[in-house]
C-alpha positions as a printed Julia matrix, in Angstrom:
419×3 Matrix{Float64}:
 113.3    72.19   80.82
 112.87   75.28   78.69
 114.89   78.43   79.01
 113.0    81.56   79.85
 111.23   82.98   76.84
 111.94   86.67   76.81
 109.76   87.83   73.96
 108.74   91.45   73.96
 105.46   91.69   75.86
 102.6    93.25   73.85
 101.48   96.8    74.67
  98.94   96.98   77.49
  96.05   97.89   75.18
  96.78   94.98   72.88
  97.31   92.66   75.85
  93.93   93.62   77.34
  92.16   92.98   74.03
  93.8    89.58   73.78
  92.78   88.77   77.34
  89.2    90.05   76.97
  87.58   86.66   76.2
  89.28   85.11   79.23
  88.27   87.98   81.52
  84.66   88.01   80.28
  84.43   84.25   80.74
  85.93   84.54   84.19
  83.48   87.29   85.18
  80.56   85.18   83.94
  81.65   82.16   86.01
  82.13   84.25   89.13
  78.78   86.01   88.61
  77.1    82.61   88.37
  78.74   81.54   91.62
  77.63   84.7    93.42
  74.04   84.41   92.13
  73.77   80.79   93.28
  75.26   81.72   96.64
  72.79   84.59   97.07
  69.82   82.36   96.24
  70.97   79.45   98.39
  71.71   81.72  101.35
  68.38   83.56  101.05
  66.54   80.24  101.08
  68.23   79.5   104.4
  67.54   82.94  105.82
  71.18   84.0   105.63
  73.14   86.68  103.82
  75.49   85.47  101.12
  77.34   88.78  101.26
  78.01   88.31  104.98
  79.47   84.9   104.26
  81.82   86.52  101.76
  82.9    89.47  103.87
  82.33   88.88  107.58
  83.12   85.26  108.43
  86.25   83.29  109.25
  89.52   84.94  108.17
  87.68   87.94  106.74
  86.95   89.1   110.28
  90.59   88.86  111.25
  91.68   90.95  108.28
  89.05   93.59  109.11
  90.27   93.76  112.72
  93.83   94.32  111.53
  92.66   97.03  109.12
  90.57   98.77  111.77
  92.56   98.3   114.97
  96.04   97.28  113.87
  98.01   94.37  115.27
  97.85   93.17  118.86
  94.43   91.49  118.98
  94.38   87.89  120.18
  91.95   85.27  121.42
  92.85   82.83  124.2
  91.03   79.53  123.87
  90.01   77.29  126.8
  92.67   74.73  125.82
  95.41   77.36  126.16
  95.94   78.1   122.47
  96.45   81.73  121.57
  95.09   82.98  118.25
  96.93   86.2   117.43
  96.19   88.42  114.45
  99.95   88.63  113.89
  99.49   85.41  111.92
  97.85   87.44  109.13
 100.18   89.22  106.73
  99.53   92.94  106.27
  99.04   93.8   102.59
  95.32   93.0   102.36
  94.37   94.88  105.57
  96.56   97.79  104.44
  94.58   97.98  101.21
  91.31   97.66  103.13
  92.3   100.57  105.34
  93.4   102.66  102.36
  90.15  102.07  100.47
  88.1   102.72  103.6
  89.95  106.02  104.08
  89.48  107.15  100.49
  85.86  106.02  100.0
  82.64  105.6   102.02
  83.16  101.83  102.03
  83.29   99.95  105.31
  86.34   97.83  106.03
  84.41   94.68  105.06
  83.15   96.28  101.85
  86.68   97.42  101.08
  87.96   93.87  101.54
  85.35   92.53   99.13
  86.22   95.24   96.58
  89.92   94.51   96.81
  89.3    90.8    96.29
  86.93   91.48   93.39
  89.5    93.61   91.58
  92.38   91.33   92.54
  90.56   88.27   91.19
  90.26   89.96   87.79
  93.94   90.91   87.95
  94.76   87.31   88.85
  92.72   86.0    85.93
  94.54   88.36   83.58
  97.92   87.33   85.01
  97.1    83.63   84.62
  96.07   84.3    81.02
  99.31   86.2    80.36
 101.46   83.35   81.71
  99.52   80.58   79.94
  99.39   82.48   76.65
 103.1    83.15   76.83
 103.88   79.46   77.29
 101.15   77.68   75.29
  99.23   80.25   73.25
  96.08   82.34   73.51
  93.52   79.53   73.42
  95.26   77.69   76.25
  95.4    80.98   78.15
  91.63   81.37   77.98
  91.13   77.76   79.08
  93.54   78.18   82.0
  91.59   81.16   83.33
  88.26   79.36   83.0
  89.6    76.27   84.75
  90.88   78.41   87.62
  87.43   80.05   87.84
  85.53   76.75   88.03
  87.65   75.1    90.71
  85.42   73.58   93.44
  86.64   76.2    95.94
  86.57   78.99   93.36
  84.07   80.92   95.5
  87.04   81.88   97.69
  88.21   84.09   94.83
  85.21   86.33   95.61
  85.71   86.38   99.38
  87.47   89.08  101.4
  90.41   86.69  101.72
  93.98   87.13  100.49
  94.02   84.29   97.93
  92.99   86.43   94.97
  95.39   89.23   95.84
  98.25   86.8    96.3
  97.5    84.93   93.07
  97.42   88.21   91.14
 100.82   89.26   92.47
 102.28   85.78   91.93
 100.97   85.43   88.36
 102.26   88.82   87.26
 105.59   88.23   89.01
 105.99   84.99   87.08
 105.03   86.72   83.85
 107.59   89.43   84.56
 110.26   86.75   84.99
 109.23   85.01   81.78
 109.45   88.28   79.83
 112.73   89.39   81.39
 111.35   92.24   83.53
 113.46   91.46   86.55
 112.92   94.54   88.71
 109.16   94.23   88.26
 109.37   90.57   89.2
 111.37   91.37   92.33
 108.96   94.11   93.42
 105.9    91.91   92.89
 107.58   89.05   94.75
 108.2    91.4    97.67
 104.52   92.4    97.69
 103.47   88.75   97.49
 105.66   88.14  100.54
 103.62   90.77  102.39
 100.38   88.98  101.5
 100.71   85.36  102.63
 103.41   83.09  104.1
 103.38   81.18  100.8
 104.92   84.28   99.26
 108.12   82.31   99.71
 107.07   80.37   96.59
 107.26   83.52   94.48
 110.62   84.42   95.98
 111.9    80.91   95.22
 110.69   81.17   91.62
 112.45   84.51   91.07
 115.64   83.24   92.68
 115.63   80.0    90.7
 115.11   81.83   87.42
 117.74   84.45   88.22
 120.38   81.97   89.31
 119.66   79.77   86.28
 120.11   82.76   83.96
 123.48   83.59   85.53
 124.57   79.96   85.12
 123.45   79.87   81.48
 125.3    83.08   80.68
 128.46   81.81   82.31
 128.16   78.51   80.41
 127.62   80.37   77.14
 130.65   82.56   77.79
 132.88   79.55   78.5
 131.25   76.48   76.9
 134.4    74.38   76.89
 135.14   75.0    80.57
 131.55   74.39   81.58
 131.08   71.18   79.59
 133.63   68.35   79.67
 134.92   67.46   76.26
 134.13   70.92   74.94
 130.59   69.99   73.87
 127.98   72.67   74.33
 124.49   71.63   75.47
 121.71   71.06   73.0
 119.53   74.07   72.21
 117.09   74.73   75.02
 114.1    74.5    72.71
 114.69   70.87   71.78
 112.13   68.54   73.22
 109.85   71.3    74.46
 106.14   71.29   74.0
 103.45   73.77   73.13
 104.07   77.48   72.77
 107.21   77.38   74.9
 109.15   75.72   72.08
 108.16   78.37   69.6
 109.09   81.32   71.82
 112.42   80.4    73.36
 114.45   81.79   70.47
 111.96   84.26   69.04
 113.63   86.66   66.61
 112.24   89.72   68.38
 113.69   88.77   71.79
 115.35   91.72   73.54
 118.92   91.66   74.73
 119.49   89.83   77.98
 118.76   92.04   81.0
 121.78   93.37   82.82
 123.3    91.4    85.63
 122.74   94.37   87.91
 118.96   94.29   87.35
 118.81   90.59   88.01
 120.91   90.91   91.14
 118.7    93.72   92.4
 115.62   91.59   91.72
 117.08   88.74   93.76
 117.77   91.12   96.63
 114.36   92.78   96.41
 112.21   89.64   96.16
 112.46   88.4    99.79
 112.2    91.8   101.47
 108.42   91.67  101.99
 108.23   88.3   103.72
 111.5    88.77  105.6
 110.53   92.24  106.74
 107.2    91.17  108.2
 108.57   88.03  109.85
 111.41   89.97  111.46
 108.98   92.67  112.62
 106.76   90.03  114.25
 109.82   88.57  115.97
 110.73   92.0   117.29
 107.15   92.73  118.35
 106.8    89.46  120.25
 110.3    89.65  121.69
 111.04   86.13  120.46
 113.64   86.91  117.84
 113.72   86.04  114.13
 111.6    82.9   114.59
 108.86   84.61  116.57
 106.41   84.22  113.68
 106.66   80.44  114.03
 105.52   80.77  117.65
 102.54   82.83  116.49
 101.61   80.1   114.0
 102.09   77.47  116.68
  99.41   79.26  118.69
  97.05   78.4   115.84
  98.41   74.82  115.88
  99.79   75.39  112.43
 103.24   74.51  111.17
 105.18   72.41  108.69
 105.74   68.76  109.57
 106.29   67.22  106.14
 102.69   65.99  105.95
 102.8    63.67  108.97
  99.73   65.18  110.66
  97.83   65.21  107.37
  98.65   61.52  106.84
  97.34   60.71  110.33
  94.2    62.74  109.6
  93.57   60.75  106.41
  94.32   57.44  108.15
  91.76   58.17  110.85
  89.1    58.48  108.16
  89.31   54.74  107.57
  88.07   53.87  111.06
  84.45   54.1   109.87
  82.66   53.35  106.62
  81.44   56.87  105.77
  84.82   58.24  106.75
  86.57   55.7   104.54
  84.8    57.14  101.5
  86.07   60.6   102.45
  89.55   59.16  102.96
  89.53   57.62   99.49
  88.39   60.95   98.06
  91.2    62.84   99.82
  93.82   60.36   98.62
  92.47   60.63   95.08
  92.61   64.42   95.27
  96.19   64.44   96.53
  97.11   61.91   93.87
  95.6    64.14   91.2
  97.59   67.15   92.41
 100.85   65.19   92.4
 100.08   63.71   88.98
  99.41   67.16   87.54
 102.74   68.39   88.86
 104.52   65.4    87.29
 102.83   66.21   83.97
 103.98   69.83   84.31
 107.55   68.58   84.69
 107.23   66.18   81.76
 105.83   68.95   79.59
 108.93   70.97   80.47
 107.22   74.04   81.82
 109.6    76.97   82.43
 111.64   76.64   85.6
 109.97   79.49   87.57
 106.53   77.93   87.07
 107.73   74.55   88.26
 109.46   75.99   91.31
 106.48   78.16   92.23
 103.9    75.4    91.84
 106.1    72.93   93.67
 106.61   75.15   96.71
 102.92   76.13   96.9
 101.91   72.46   96.7
 104.45   71.33   99.28
 103.47   74.04  101.77
  99.78   73.3   101.32
  99.99   69.52  101.63
 102.61   69.45  104.39
 101.01   71.97  106.77
 100.18   70.39  110.1
  96.73   71.87  110.71
  93.48   73.06  109.12
  93.19   70.06  106.85
  89.88   71.24  105.43
  91.66   74.35  104.12
  94.09   72.49  101.88
  92.02   72.91   98.68
  91.88   76.64   99.4
  95.62   76.76  100.07
  96.21   75.12   96.68
  94.15   77.77   94.88
  97.2    79.91   93.94
  98.97   76.91   92.33
  97.54   77.74   88.9
 100.47   76.29   86.87
  99.09   72.86   87.82
  96.1    73.67   85.59
  98.17   74.3    82.48
  98.26   70.64   81.31
  94.47   70.5    81.6
  94.15   73.87   79.86
  96.34   72.66   77.0
  94.22   69.53   76.61
  90.98   71.53   76.77
  92.26   74.01   74.19
  92.62   71.18   71.67
  88.9    70.39   71.79
  86.38   72.05   69.53
  85.05   75.29   70.95
  81.53   73.93   71.41
  82.79   70.9    73.3
  85.16   72.84   75.55
  82.38   75.38   76.29
  80.06   72.53   77.26
  82.67   71.06   79.61
  83.46   74.39   81.26
  79.77   75.34   81.54
  78.84   72.08   83.21
  81.72   72.27   85.68
  80.87   75.92   86.39
  77.35   74.98   87.46
  78.65   72.23   89.74
  81.26   74.58   91.19
  78.65   77.29   91.87
  76.37   74.87   93.67
  79.21   73.41   95.69
  80.46   76.87   96.64
  77.03   77.9    97.92
  76.66   74.63   99.83
  80.17   74.95  101.28
  79.84   78.52  102.53
  76.45   77.81  104.05
  77.96   74.81  105.8
  81.42   74.36  107.29
  83.01   76.93  105.01
  86.73   77.68  104.81
  88.36   78.05  108.24
């Protein structure tokens, strides 16, 4: 597993120019998806914009932005759906934009997601370029754009905002900007429960750096027989190998900055969870009771396994079951490839936690592809392979998948849609 590559990050102007092809390609894919959605919805007498801004979770975020917390719905079966389940950063931004502009809360949510999706694309490019080079960075962004549920990136949901914060937090870790990483991790923790994945990545990287420094200071005491470990760049692949010991690497960040980053990272998630516990009067674990009201929790994947098993009770369902198993198998295989390619530790920790939380949640099984959307490091092996193709061939592959993704997104939102 590679050490963190702490090359000096390029100036922002240079970085934006390097990212321009990825961002333009991303914008083109998203524009295609929105155009297909608009046409499909119009043919059915519906508004594609309403599907993006005023359905499902979007409505809950708007209610938080407009009315604050305290709204809940009691279902006939006794379940209580409380808006305390929704973390506050997106509705805070919706309220801020609504206050500063003529935009409605729904329009503000769409605007935030639109800008956040571009920031996420740039962050994904920055991480992928840092590890595997510019061409792989462009491919990683395009692959993230053409995911089957990529239309969610344009919805007034929190996925784009969270992915932007997570990607830039990981980039900050990889480039040794610890305080920035800690602050972004704290903001990610205010965005979604899976913000814990960003916190875990920052903590893992910080602790590993302390261990490495201690081992370097006392190699004989840390390694029996007095043998120091092999250089971290041995056996690495792609760009990561070339950048671990770059000659222009800055001095290691101070221990104080790293320690502060580790303290700062969990404050967002911990602060909101503790506030919910205080608000509900149920103590530190009150947020779990709120999630239980939505029949959501973490059971190690038992409920998901039962859901898949029930698909095999009928022939049409069996086909769906096979498809789900194949999809889960693909996700796990991609993670194994990420490990074998020796991705940097924070990427592996982040992707692993996002994947585990998505696959092992006990409810909303149709949402699992959407919950996996922020796990962009899983795409890096595919991006690396795509980057090795000729430009014309890779463009043909991405273009074809983009069309399929746009059609599926329009079909999906005009059907069951993301719960």
